[in-house]
Coordinates of C-alpha atoms in Angstrom, one line a residue:
Chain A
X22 CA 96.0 -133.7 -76.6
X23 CA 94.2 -133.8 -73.2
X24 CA 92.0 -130.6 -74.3
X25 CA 88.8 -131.2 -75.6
X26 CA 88.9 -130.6 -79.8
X27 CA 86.6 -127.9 -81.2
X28 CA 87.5 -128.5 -84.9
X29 CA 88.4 -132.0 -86.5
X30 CA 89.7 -132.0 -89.6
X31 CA 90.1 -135.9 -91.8
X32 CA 91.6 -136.2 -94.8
X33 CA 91.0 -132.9 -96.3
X34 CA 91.7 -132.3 -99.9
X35 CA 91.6 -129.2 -101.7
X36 CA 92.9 -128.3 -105.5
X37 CA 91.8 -125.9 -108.3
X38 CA 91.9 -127.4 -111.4
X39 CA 94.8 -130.1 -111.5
X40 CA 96.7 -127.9 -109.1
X41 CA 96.5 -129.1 -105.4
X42 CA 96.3 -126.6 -102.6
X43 CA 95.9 -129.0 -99.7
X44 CA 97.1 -132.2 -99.0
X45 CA 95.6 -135.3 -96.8
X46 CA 95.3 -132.8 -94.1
X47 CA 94.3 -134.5 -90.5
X48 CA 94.4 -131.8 -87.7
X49 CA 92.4 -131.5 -84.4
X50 CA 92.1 -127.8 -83.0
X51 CA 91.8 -127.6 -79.7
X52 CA 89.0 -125.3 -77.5
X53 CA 89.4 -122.3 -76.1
X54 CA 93.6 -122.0 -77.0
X55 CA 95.3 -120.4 -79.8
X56 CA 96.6 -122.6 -82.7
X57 CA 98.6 -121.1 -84.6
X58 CA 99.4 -122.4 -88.2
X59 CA 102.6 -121.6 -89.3
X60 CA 104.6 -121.9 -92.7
X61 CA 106.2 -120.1 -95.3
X62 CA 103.5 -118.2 -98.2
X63 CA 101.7 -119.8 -100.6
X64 CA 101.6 -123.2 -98.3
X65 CA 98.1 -123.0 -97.9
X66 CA 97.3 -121.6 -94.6
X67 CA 95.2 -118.9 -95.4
X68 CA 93.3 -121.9 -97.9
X69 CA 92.8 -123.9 -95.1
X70 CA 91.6 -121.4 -92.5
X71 CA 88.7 -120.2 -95.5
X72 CA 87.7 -123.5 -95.6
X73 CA 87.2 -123.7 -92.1
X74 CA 84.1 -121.8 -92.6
X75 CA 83.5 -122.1 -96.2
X76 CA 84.5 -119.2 -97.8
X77 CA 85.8 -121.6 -100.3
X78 CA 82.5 -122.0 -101.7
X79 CA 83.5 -118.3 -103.3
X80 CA 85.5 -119.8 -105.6
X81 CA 83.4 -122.2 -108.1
X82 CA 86.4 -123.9 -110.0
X83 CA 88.5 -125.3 -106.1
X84 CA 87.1 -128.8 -105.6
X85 CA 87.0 -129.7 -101.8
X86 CA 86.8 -133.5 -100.8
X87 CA 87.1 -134.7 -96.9
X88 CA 85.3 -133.9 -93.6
X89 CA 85.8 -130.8 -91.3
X90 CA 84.1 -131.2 -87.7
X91 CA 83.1 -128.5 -85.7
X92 CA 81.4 -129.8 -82.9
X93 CA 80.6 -132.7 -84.2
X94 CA 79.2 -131.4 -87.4
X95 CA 80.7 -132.2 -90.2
X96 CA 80.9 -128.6 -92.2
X97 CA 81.5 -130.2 -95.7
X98 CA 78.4 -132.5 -95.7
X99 CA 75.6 -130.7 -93.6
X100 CA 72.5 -129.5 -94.1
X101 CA 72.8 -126.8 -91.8
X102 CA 72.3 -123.2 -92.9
X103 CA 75.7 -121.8 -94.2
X104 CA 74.7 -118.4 -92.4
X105 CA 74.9 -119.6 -89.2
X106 CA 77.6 -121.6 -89.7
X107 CA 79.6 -119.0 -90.3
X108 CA 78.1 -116.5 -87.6
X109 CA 80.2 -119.3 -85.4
X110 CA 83.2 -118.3 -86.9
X111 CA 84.9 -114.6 -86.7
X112 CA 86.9 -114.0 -89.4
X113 CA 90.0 -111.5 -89.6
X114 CA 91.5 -110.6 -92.9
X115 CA 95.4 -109.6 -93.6
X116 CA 94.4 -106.2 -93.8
X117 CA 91.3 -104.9 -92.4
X118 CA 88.2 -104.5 -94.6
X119 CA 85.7 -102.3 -92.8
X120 CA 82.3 -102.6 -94.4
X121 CA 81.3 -99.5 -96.5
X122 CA 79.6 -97.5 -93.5
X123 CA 79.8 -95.6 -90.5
X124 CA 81.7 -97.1 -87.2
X125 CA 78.6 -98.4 -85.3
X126 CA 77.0 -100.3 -88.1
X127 CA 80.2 -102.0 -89.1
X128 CA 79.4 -103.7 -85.1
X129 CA 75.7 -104.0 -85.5
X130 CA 76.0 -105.4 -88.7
X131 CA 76.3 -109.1 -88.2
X132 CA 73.4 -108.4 -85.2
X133 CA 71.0 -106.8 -87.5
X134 CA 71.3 -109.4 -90.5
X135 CA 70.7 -111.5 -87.8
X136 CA 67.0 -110.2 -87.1
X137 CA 68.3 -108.1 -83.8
X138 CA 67.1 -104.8 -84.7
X139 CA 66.2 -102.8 -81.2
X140 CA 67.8 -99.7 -81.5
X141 CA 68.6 -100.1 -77.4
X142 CA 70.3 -103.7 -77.3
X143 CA 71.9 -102.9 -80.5
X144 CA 73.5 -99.5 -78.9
X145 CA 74.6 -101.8 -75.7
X146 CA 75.8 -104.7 -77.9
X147 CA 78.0 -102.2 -79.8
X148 CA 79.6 -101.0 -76.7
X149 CA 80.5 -103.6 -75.5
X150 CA 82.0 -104.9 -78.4
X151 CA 84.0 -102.1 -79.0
X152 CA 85.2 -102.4 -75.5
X153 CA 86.4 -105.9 -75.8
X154 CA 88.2 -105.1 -78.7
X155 CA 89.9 -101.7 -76.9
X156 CA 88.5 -100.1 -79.2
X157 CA 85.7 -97.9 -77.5
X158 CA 87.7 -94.9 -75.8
X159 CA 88.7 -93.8 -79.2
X160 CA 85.5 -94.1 -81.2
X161 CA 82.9 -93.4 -78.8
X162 CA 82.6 -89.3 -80.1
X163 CA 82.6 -90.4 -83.5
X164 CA 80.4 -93.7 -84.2
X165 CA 78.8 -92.1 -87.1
X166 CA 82.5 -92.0 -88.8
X167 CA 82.6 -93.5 -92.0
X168 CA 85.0 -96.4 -90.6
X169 CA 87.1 -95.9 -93.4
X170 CA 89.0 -92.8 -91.7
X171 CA 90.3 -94.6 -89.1
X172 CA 93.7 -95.5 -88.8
X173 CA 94.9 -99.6 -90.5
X174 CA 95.2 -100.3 -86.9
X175 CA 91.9 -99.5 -85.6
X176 CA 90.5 -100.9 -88.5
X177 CA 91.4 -103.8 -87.5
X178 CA 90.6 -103.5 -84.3
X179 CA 86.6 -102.6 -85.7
X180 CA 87.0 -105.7 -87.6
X181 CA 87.8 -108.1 -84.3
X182 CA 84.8 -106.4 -82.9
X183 CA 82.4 -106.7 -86.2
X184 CA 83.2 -110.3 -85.6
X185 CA 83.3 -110.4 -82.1
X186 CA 79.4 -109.2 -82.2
X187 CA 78.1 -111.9 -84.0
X188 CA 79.1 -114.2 -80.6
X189 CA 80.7 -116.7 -82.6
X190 CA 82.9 -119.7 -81.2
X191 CA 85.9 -119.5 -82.8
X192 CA 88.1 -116.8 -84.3
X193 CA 89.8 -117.3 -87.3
X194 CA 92.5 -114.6 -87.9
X195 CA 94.9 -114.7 -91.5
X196 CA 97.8 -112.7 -90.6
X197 CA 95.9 -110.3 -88.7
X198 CA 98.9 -108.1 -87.8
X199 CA 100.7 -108.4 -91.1
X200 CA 99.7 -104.3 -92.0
X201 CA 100.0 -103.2 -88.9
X202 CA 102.7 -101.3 -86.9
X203 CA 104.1 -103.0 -84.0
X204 CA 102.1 -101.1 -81.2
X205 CA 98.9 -102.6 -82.9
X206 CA 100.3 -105.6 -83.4
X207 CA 101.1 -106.2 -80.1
X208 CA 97.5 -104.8 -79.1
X209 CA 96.0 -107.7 -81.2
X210 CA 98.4 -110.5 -79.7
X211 CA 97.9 -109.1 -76.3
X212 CA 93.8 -108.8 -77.2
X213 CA 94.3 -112.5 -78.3
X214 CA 95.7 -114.4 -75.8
X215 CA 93.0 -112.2 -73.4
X216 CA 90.2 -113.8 -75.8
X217 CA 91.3 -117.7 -75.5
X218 CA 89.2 -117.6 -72.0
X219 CA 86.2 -117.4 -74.2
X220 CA 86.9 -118.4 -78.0
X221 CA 88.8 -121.2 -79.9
X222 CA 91.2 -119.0 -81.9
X223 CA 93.2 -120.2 -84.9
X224 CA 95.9 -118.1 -86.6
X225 CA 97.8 -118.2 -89.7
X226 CA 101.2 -116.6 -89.2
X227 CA 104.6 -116.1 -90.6
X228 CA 106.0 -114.4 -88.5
X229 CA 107.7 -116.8 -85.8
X230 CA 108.5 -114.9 -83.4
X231 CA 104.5 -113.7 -82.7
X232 CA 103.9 -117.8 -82.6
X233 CA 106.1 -117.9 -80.0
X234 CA 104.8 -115.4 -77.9
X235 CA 101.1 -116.4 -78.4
X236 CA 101.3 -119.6 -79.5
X237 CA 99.5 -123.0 -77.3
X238 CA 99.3 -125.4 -79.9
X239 CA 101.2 -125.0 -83.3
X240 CA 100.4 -126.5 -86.9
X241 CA 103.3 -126.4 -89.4
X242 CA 103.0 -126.8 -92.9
X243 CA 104.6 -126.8 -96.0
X244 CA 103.8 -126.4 -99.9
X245 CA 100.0 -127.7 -98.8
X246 CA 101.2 -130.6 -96.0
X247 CA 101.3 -130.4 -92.7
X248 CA 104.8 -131.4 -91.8
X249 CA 104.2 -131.6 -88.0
X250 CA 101.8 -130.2 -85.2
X251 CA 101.6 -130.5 -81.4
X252 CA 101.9 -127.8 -78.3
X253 CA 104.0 -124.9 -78.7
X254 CA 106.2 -126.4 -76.6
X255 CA 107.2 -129.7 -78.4
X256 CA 107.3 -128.0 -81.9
X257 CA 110.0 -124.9 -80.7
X258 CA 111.8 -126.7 -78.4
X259 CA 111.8 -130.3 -79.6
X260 CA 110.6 -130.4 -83.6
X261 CA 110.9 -133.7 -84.6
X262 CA 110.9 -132.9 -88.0
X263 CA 114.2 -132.0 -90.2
X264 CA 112.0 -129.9 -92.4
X265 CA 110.7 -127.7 -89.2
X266 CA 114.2 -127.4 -87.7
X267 CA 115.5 -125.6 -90.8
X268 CA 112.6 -123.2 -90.9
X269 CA 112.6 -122.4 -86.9
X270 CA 116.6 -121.7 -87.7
X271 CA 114.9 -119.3 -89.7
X272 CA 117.0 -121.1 -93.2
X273 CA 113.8 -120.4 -96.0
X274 CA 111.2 -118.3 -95.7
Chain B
X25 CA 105.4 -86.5 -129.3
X26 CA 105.4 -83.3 -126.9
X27 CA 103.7 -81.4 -129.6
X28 CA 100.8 -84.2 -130.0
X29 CA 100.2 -84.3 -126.3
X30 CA 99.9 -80.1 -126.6
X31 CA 97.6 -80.7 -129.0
X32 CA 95.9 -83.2 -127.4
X33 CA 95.7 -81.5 -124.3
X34 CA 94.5 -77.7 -126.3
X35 CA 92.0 -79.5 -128.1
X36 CA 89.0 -79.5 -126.0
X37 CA 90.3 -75.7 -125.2
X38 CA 90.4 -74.9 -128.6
X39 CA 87.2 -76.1 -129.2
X40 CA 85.1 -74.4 -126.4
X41 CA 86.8 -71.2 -126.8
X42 CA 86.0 -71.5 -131.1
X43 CA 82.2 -72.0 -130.4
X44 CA 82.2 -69.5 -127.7
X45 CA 83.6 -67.1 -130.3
X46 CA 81.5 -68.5 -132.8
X47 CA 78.1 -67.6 -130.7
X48 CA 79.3 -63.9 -129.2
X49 CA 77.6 -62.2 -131.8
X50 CA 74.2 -63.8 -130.6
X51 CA 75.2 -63.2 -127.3
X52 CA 75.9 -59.5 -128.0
X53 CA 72.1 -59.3 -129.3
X54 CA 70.3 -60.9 -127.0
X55 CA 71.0 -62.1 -123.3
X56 CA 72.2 -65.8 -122.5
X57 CA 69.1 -66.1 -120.1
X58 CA 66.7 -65.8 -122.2
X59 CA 67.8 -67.4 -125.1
X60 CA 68.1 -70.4 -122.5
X61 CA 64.5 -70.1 -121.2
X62 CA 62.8 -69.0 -124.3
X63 CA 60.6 -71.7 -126.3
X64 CA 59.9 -69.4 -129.2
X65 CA 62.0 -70.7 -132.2
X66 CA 61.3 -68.5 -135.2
X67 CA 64.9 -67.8 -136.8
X68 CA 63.5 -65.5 -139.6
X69 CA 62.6 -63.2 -136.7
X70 CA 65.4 -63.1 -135.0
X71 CA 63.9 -65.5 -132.1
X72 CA 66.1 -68.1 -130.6
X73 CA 64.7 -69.5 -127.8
X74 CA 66.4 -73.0 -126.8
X75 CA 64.4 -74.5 -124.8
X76 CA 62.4 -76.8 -126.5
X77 CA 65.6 -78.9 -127.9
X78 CA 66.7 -78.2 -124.1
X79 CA 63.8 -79.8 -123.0
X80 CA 64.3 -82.8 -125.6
X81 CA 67.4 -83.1 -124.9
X82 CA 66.9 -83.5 -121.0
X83 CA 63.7 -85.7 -121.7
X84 CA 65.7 -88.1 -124.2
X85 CA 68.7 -88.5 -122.0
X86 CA 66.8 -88.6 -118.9
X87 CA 64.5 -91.5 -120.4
X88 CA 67.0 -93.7 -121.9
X89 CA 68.7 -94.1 -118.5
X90 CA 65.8 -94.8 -116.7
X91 CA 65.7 -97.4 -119.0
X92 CA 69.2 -98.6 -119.3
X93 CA 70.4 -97.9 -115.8
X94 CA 68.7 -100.6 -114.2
X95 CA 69.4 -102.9 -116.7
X96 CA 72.8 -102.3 -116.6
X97 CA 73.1 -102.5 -113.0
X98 CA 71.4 -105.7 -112.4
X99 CA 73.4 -107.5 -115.2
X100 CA 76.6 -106.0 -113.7
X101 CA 76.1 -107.7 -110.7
X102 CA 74.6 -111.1 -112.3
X103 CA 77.7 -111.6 -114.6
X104 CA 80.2 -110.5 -111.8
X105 CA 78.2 -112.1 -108.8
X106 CA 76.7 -114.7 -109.5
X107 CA 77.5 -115.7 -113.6
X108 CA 80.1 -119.0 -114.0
X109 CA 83.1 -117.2 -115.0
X110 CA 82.9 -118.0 -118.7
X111 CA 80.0 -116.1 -119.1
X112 CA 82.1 -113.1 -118.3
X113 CA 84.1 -113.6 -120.7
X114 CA 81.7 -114.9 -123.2
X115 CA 79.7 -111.4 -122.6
X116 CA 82.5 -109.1 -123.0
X117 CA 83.4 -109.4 -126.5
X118 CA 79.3 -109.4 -127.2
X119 CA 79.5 -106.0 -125.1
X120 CA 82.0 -104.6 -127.2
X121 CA 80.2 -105.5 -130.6
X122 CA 77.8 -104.1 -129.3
X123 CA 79.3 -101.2 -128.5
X124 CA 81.2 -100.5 -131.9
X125 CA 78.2 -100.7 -134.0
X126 CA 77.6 -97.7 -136.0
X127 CA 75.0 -95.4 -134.9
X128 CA 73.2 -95.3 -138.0
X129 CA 72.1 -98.5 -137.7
X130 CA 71.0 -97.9 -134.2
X131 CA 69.1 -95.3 -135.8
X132 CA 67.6 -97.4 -138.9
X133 CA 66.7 -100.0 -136.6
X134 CA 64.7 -97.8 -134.6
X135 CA 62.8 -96.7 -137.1
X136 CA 61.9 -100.2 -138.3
X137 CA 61.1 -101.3 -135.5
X138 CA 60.6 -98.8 -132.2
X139 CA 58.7 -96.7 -134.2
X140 CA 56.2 -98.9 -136.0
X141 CA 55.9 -100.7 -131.9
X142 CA 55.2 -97.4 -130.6
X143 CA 52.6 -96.4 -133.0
X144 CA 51.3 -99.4 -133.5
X145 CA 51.3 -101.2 -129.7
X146 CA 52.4 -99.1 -127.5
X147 CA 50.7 -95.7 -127.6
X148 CA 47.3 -97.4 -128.1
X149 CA 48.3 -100.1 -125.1
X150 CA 47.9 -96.5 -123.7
X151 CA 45.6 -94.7 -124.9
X152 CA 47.3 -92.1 -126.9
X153 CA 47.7 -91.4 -130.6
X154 CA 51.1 -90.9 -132.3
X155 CA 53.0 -91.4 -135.1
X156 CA 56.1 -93.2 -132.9
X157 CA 58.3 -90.5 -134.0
X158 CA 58.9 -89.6 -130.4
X159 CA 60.5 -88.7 -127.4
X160 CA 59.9 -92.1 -125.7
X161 CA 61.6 -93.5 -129.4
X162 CA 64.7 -91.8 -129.0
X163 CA 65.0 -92.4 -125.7
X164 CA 64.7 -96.1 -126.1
X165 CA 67.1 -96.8 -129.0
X166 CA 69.4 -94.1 -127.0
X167 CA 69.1 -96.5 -124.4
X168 CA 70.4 -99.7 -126.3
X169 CA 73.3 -97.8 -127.6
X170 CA 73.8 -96.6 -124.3
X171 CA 74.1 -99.9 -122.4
X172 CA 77.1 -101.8 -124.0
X173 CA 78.7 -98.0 -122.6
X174 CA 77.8 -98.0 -119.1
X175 CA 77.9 -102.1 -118.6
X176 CA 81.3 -102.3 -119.6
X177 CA 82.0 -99.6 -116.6
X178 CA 79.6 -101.6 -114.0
X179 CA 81.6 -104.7 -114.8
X180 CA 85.2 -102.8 -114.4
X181 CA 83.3 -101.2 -111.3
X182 CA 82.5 -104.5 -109.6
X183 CA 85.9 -106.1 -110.6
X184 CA 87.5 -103.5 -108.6
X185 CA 85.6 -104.5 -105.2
X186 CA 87.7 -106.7 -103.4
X187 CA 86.9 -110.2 -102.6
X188 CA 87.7 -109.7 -98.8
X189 CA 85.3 -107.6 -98.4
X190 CA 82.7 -110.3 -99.8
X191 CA 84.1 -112.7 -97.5
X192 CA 84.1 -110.4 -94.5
X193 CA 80.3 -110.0 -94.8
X194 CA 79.9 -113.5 -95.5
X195 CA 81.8 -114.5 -92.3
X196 CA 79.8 -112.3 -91.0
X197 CA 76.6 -114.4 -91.7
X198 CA 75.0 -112.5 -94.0
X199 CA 73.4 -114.1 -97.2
X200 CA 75.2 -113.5 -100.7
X201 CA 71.8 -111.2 -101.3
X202 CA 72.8 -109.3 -98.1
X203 CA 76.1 -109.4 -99.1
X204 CA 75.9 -107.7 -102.2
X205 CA 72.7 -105.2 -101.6
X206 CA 74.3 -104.0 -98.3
X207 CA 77.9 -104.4 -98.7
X208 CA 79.2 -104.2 -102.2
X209 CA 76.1 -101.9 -103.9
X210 CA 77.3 -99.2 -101.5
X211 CA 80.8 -99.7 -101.6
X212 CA 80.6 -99.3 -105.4
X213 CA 78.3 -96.4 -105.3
X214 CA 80.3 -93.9 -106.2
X215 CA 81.7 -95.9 -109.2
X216 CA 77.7 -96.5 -110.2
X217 CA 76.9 -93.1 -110.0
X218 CA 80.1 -92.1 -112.7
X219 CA 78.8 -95.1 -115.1
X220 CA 75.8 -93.7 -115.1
X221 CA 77.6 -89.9 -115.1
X222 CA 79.5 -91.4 -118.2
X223 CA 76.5 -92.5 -119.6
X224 CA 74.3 -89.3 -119.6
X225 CA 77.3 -87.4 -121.1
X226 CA 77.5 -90.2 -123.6
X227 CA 73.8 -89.9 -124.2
X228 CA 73.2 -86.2 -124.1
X229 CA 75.3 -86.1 -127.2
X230 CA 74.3 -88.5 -129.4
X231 CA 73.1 -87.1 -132.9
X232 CA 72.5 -89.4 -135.7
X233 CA 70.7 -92.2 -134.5
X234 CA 68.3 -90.1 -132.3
X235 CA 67.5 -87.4 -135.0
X236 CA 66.2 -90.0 -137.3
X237 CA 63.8 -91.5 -134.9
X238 CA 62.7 -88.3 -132.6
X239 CA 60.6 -86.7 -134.9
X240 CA 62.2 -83.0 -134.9
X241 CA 59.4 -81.1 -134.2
X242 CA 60.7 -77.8 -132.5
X243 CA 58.1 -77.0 -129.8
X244 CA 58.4 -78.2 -126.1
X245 CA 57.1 -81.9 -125.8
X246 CA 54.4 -82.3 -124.0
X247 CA 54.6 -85.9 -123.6
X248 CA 56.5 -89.0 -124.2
X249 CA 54.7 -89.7 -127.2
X250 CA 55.3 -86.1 -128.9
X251 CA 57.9 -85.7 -131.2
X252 CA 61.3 -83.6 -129.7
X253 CA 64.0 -81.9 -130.9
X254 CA 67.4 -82.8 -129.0
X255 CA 70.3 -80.3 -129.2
X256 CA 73.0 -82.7 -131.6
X257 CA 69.5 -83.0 -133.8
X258 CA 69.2 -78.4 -134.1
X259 CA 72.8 -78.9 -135.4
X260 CA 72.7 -81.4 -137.8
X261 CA 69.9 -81.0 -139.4
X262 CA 70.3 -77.2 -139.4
X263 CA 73.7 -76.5 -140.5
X264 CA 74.9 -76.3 -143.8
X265 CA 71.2 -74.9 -144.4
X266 CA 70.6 -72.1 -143.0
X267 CA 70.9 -69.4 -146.0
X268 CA 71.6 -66.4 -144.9
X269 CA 69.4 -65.9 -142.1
X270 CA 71.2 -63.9 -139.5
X271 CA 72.7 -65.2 -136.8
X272 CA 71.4 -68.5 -137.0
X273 CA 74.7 -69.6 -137.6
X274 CA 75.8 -68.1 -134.2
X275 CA 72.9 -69.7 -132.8
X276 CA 73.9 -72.9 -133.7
X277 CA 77.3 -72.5 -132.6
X278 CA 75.6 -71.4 -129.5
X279 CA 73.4 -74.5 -129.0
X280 CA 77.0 -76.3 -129.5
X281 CA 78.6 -74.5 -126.9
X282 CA 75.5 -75.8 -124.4
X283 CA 75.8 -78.9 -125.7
X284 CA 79.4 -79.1 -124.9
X285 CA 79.7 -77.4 -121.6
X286 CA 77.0 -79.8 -120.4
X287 CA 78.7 -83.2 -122.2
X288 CA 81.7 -81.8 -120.2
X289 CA 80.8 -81.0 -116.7
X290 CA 79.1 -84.7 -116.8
X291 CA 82.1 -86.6 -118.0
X292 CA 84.4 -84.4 -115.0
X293 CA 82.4 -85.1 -112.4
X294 CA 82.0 -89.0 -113.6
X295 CA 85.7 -89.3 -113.8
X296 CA 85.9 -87.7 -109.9
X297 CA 83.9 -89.8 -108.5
X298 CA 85.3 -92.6 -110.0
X299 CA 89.0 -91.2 -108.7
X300 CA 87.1 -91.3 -105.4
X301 CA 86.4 -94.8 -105.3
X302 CA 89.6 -95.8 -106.5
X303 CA 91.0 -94.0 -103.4
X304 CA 88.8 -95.5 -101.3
X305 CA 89.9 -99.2 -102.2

């Protein structure tokens, strides 16, 4: 790959219990384009994009052996405070989860854990935020809202901006447009591919046809192995792999 | 099994309307208000002022989940937060033991060994004189028997919250402290407010174990350390013995009626605000 690699993944291993979620997996992600990790359910995408920034530590019985680079920082083994780690990293869920409170404190948030308290950058910060994520037009009368009576779609929208305010690196998105309807779906791609200019994106998907359309780089994988990765290019047009031609031809699920 | 479920459902309709009919003939002689706001409890005159077992009541209850709340709360979110699984379940059956032990014994224990504490460390840790028959000794054996109750709730509570949500604060960058204080405390507020709704209701009614260690003494408590009277107590103790001395029967009934109108209201709105939060997630 001639773009420079934000995250460098070696050897990764993950299980719970005896049961193996992730297998030997070796992937570079490149900067500033979207990857886009495809593969049927339960082959461990979503797994592997919580362990990108450690959400696996939630879970006290999945055992986690290998090295995960981020800049040349190896996640797994550093001494570097989780928190900010994961400020680097903006996370969207399958379905949006707005935090229990109103519109404008789902934004300033992440700022205000983060010792940014000024009631005057904070109002700026969330503005803008809201604006990148097309967001702003619709709230702006109502940012005292509890977020929970927006729609699903502008839910998630808030979500991509919660995370967007914490000016991380790299967006990690599970499915984001899974619950959504088709117009905000296609918001979010279009939002997306808009975003690569600034951020290292990686997406899980299922759905192929969205990995198509957004796709730059593409990671398949199957029952916790990646069967083959390259450009979005070589994987559609020319997948070298048997087991990635049957599922392009759309043949399991 | 249509017929039980009309029962079932008549039941607690049955019940109000027999007390309410039960206590009319009070409430014929004298007006609801001031039998309410009246401290002067002299039955052979004809005087039935509730208030001092109003006031117990209210001071009990109110006590034992200042004590318990807290308690419950902050082990809630240590055995769902940050416990090792098997703790959980390791606690739960200890929660339910709890829970299913007789209230007698509650009540025995207290007087062996909340009462002698009171008297014997407590009060004069604070300067005052009793003999631990007290307020501040119901409302702390109310509040053991009370917390098995409202911890099982708290845990079911916190179970509901879903992981996401942790993870989106996390990702996010706040601590697991942040985390939990700003994130999940308030998203489960409304289900921590109907444990403790639950609990109160729960509370507000318990008889046996309370009367034997609150001292039954019916003038309005001055202080923690005076003995009360708590509504359950009037009724207990009172009926079956009260001659022929009119009224008092209706009185009691009366006292019931309070007693079940509040235990009622509490347990409704609980149960609301818990259909709340379920909406909400």
């Amino acid at each position: 790959m001639e773009d420079r690699t934000k995250i460098k993944i070696k050897d990764l291993n993950l299980s719970i219990g005896k049961q193996k979620i992730l297998k030997d997996i070796n992937l570079e992600i490149p900067e500033k384009k979207i990857t886009v990790i495809l593969g049927p359910s339960g082959c461990g995408k979503t797994t592997l994009l919580k362990s990108l920034n450690r959400l696996t530590d939630l879970y006290p019985d999945m055992r986690v052996s290998g090295n995960i680079m981020i800049d040349n920082v190896d996640i797994l083994h550093t001494n570097e405070d989780i928190t900010l780690l994961r400020q680097k990293m903006g996370l969207l869920s399958q379905r949006p989860y707005p935090l229990p409170m109103n519109i404008y404190n789902n934004v300033a948030f992440g700022l205000r854990i983060s010792g940014r308290k000024k009631k005057r950058y904070l109002d700026k910060r969330v503005e803008h935020y809201l604006k990148m994520a097309n967001l702003w037009d619709e709230v702006k009368d109502r940012l005292k809202d509890p977020a929970s009576a927006l729609s699903i779609g502008q839910q998630q929208r808030l979500c991509l901006a919660r995370g967007l305010a914490v000016d991380p690196d790299i967006i990690l998105a599970d499915e984001p447009t899974s619950a959504l309807d088709p117009i905000s779906s296609e918001a979010i791609e279009k939002k997306f591919v808009e975003l690569k200019q600034q951020y290292t994106i990686v997406m899980v998907t299922h759905v192929l046809r969205q990995a198509r359309r957004i796709a730059d780089y593409v990671v398949f994988m199957y029952l916790g192995e990646i069967i083959e990765q390259g450009t979005a290019s070589e994987v559609f047009d020319n997948p070298k792999q048997d087991m990635t031609k049957q599922y392009l031809k759309g043949s399991f699920n | 099994m249509i017929i039980g479920l009309v029962i079932v459902i008549l039941l607690p309709f049955i019940l109000g309307i027999g007390l309410y009919i039960k206590s009319i003939l009070l409430l014929e002689d004298q007006s609801l208000f001031q039998l309410l706001f009246s401290g002067d409890w002299r039955p052979l005159s004809g005087k039935f002022g509730f208030l001092p077992f109003i006031i117990s009541s209210v001071w009990v209850t109110t006590i034992a989940l200042m004590i318990a709340g807290p308690i419950c709360l902050l082990t809630a979110v240590h055995l769902t937060q940050y416990a090792k699984p098997w703790v959980l379940k390791l606690m739960q059956p200890v929660i339910d033991i709890l829970a299913g032990i007789p209230s007698v014994i509650f009540g025995v224990w207290g007087i062996l060994v909340i009462v002698p504490f009171i008297s014997d460390y407590l009060a004069p840790f604070l300067g005052k004189q009793t003999s631990g028959y007290s307020i501040i000794a119901g409302a702390i054996v109310l509040a053991v028997m009370v917390i098995p109750f409202i911890l099982n709730i708290l845990i079911e509570v916190f179970k509901t919250l879903p992981d996401e949500l942790k993870e989106a604060s996390l990702s996010l960058g706040a601590t697991k402290w942040q985390t939990i204080k700003l994130v999940l405390l308030r998203k489960a507020f409304p289900g921590v407010i109907s444990a403790f709704g639950l609990g109160v209701s729960r509370a507000f009614g318990e008889t046996i174990a309370v009367l034997m260690v609150v001292g039954n003494v019916a003038s309005i408590p001055k202080g923690l350390f005076q003995p009360g009277y708590p509504l359950p107590a009037l009724i207990a103790n009172n009926y079956g013995e009260m001659l022929s001395i009119p009224l008092y029967d209706s009185a009691l009934m009366l006292a019931a009626l309070v007693l079940f109108v509040v235990v009622m209201l509490f347990n409704m709105g609980s149960r609301f605000a818990i259909s709340r939060l379920e909406e909400k997630v």
